[in-house]
Amino acid sequence: MQKHFLFFFLLITGQVLAQEAITLQVKTDKRQNASGSSIELRKVADSSLFRTGLTDAGGIAVFQNVPGGNYFFKIMHTGSETLITKAYHFPGDGLQLQQVLKTTAQTLQSVTVQSRKPFIQQLQGKTIVNVDAMISNAGTTVLELLEKSPGVLVDRNGGVSLQNKAGVLVLIDDKSTYLSGVDLTNMLNSMSSSQVEQIELITNPSAKYDAAGNAGIINIKTKKNRQRGFNGNFTVSAGHGRHHKNNNSLVMNYRNGKYNAFLTWSSNYSKFYTDMYALRTYFKAGGGDSSRLDQPTSFKTYFNNNTVKTGLDYFLTNKTTVGITLTASLTNRDGTSDAMATWLDETNKVDSAIHTTSKTTYDLKNGNISAYTKHAFNKKNEFSIEADWLNYDIVNDQLFTNERALPQYYYEGTRGDLPAKLKILSAKADYIWKFTKDAQMDAGIKAANTKTNNLANYSFSNGGAWERDLGKTNHFLYDEKIYAAYTSVQQKFTKWSYQAGLRLENTTYTATQLGHGIRPDSSFDNDYTSLFPSGFISFDADSNNSITVTVSRRLDRPPFQKLNPFTFTINKYTYEKGNPFTRPQFSWNIELSHLFKQKITTTLSYSFIKDYYSQVFQRDNNNIMIYTTGNVGEAYNVGASVAAQINVNKWWFFTAQALYNYKKLKGYVWNDYHSDVHQFNFSMNNQFKIGKVYTAELSGFYTGRARNDLQEILYPISQVVVAAARPVLKKKGTLKLSFRDIFHKNGMEGLTDFENSKEYFWLKRDSRVATLSFTYRFGEPFKALNRSSGSAADEMQRVGS
């Protein structure tokens, strides 16, 4: 199959032909390229929308396959007045057009002039979530943004899935977060939504992206303020559920001549709770219940984060730019828990009761230095080099106490000191060659080195002095190197367009478990090289219909910490343990999509995962459950989705997505194990304009039964949100009020199968929150600037908790 796939795309890439198209270049009245302009091509006869587009960095938008007739353009750009052009007759009036936009008269007010963006946009190969288009996003975190994004699901362990498929690479400004599990959740919880402009959901990424992420990529695009002079904005917000929450952010920029300096700061302080209940049932060998473990638990958490990002761009010439970015983040998360574990015999009588408490302290320090240079040889050739250095320093202290009340009192305590250090170096080089107006080749190389140093130092006490627990103590070192090279070709014809790419990645790693008094040193390593083809073919049948087929091969590497064989204590009867023998999993992903009138997108998809690794739940001889990871077999996913964007009338804009998946998992745990699920998701967003001042929102989502792991099924969840907003201070400020999860249904409930046992669980969080936010904007007319996104694109995603 791989050989036929490669031959097919290599055959296509050899056909480089020119084509005719309508090319529109948009500039401001200061002769600057108006990149990011929203353009509507409409028919003169009835003003109906024919096609939409966005200008690129050069202020250029290309409209393919436009039948002869009379048309006009509606052009919207931040900081400029909306332009309605004269009528054009194509092809008689030419295929190369240029328009100049007029800057709004009052400088300070001009920054509030924005084209109306829908909450969801469907572009080639990706779904765009415009964060500010949703009023209720004010005062939320990025993790809460993801939970509301169409097709995104966040499970109780911090795992993120896309289109009901697990294995997602999370990027921020095209850079990998390098985190997974609880560490990724903590980072996303620390980011304010007011700093985010868009979220890109990419189910089949091109060859320029790292091959990681079987389900695709979630790219979080932060706001870039690049206006001339000194300008920016700040946001303050206060929320309250059961406990208070606070999110603040500041964005500042100074641009003058050849220099562009910027600074962003965000602060997040929150207190929240999680109530959890678990009922674990053990079975007799011959059938029937033998005992049950009833475990209600209450968690309280205090969360505080401060992040600063600053940098400088310097334009050496009109063809060469260099830049540097510095980022620092401090995160503190302190938590306590209180639980009562009650053992019941087969007659439902109390056998024993154990009171468990815990106290945890989690501190994360992150520093990042990123540098880049970009040079345009001419209009057709561009070369760039980027390098990143990242450092993480994690402190994780734990204290567990267990006191048995029945039938006889005893006390035991467990103390854990689990520091971790991560150092990541990454560099890449990219070359772009536009050999015709409608054809382009991209090529590049990348190298990344990740080193982790994890220590698990445990001690125990039975009421007396603390003693070192050598059975759980561990020191784990990990060193990984990834080398990659890629090339891709894309081209547009009158009705057809395609992209074909191939990426080569080599991965080598060495892991060492240092010994101590009762355990000798041990190590393991791996070295593998793989090819990852990707591409699409698109056909514009007419002005209303286009069809696209997309194919890609991808992989998921195990998170670093999932390879660490040390034991992590969750509670007295539940542990988590890494598996050093977990191999990467590989997948093939195919999509067939149809776009109708730029409003309705219908998609059919299929994916197959080989060496599928899943969270595995094991039970030892002491009735302790152990969470681990392993390659269990294969996974299949068949999906169908419909997304629609409808202007119901002048004051009501409606977007919605419905998604169905049939997922089948099969493998070996304690015996041959098969599981499947029919899964349904629905999300919608209604935006209302009320009079001349107010806007309102009604949005929500519903997720049916879901399965991401072989042994665990999740029950339905939902959320409903209402919000309202209005401008203040002569439109330089905005007030927003939102009520999130009104019916308090965005929790989690499910059932987990173990060997000769099962566990029913539910949890509720502090998700029903009212939030009031205020944003103030200041500055001069907007000037967009493309900024380097850095070379790091996969490794940090896999740093475990």
Coordinates of C-alpha atoms in Angstrom, one line a residue, residues 33 54 76 111 114 204 278 316 318 333 380 426 465 476 485 519 580 600 665 684 724 746 752 771:
N33 CA 0.1 44.6 2.6
L54 CA -8.3 35.4 3.4
M76 CA -12.9 43.6 5.7
V111 CA -8.4 49.2 16.7
Q114 CA -13.1 44.3 13.2
N204 CA -4.5 15.3 8.5
A278 CA -15.8 5.2 42.8
L316 CA 18.1 44.0 8.7
N318 CA 13.6 44.4 3.3
R333 CA -0.7 24.0 42.3
K380 CA 9.9 33.0 -5.4
S426 CA 15.6 21.9 18.8
A465 CA 10.1 7.7 62.4
F476 CA 15.2 7.5 35.8
A485 CA 13.6 15.7 6.7
R519 CA 17.9 -2.9 42.8
P580 CA 9.6 0.8 29.4
I600 CA -21.9 23.1 4.9
L665 CA -10.5 -1.8 19.8
M684 CA -23.6 24.5 18.4
A724 CA -23.7 38.9 26.7
N746 CA -20.0 18.9 32.3
T752 CA -13.7 0.5 34.0
T771 CA -17.6 35.4 34.9

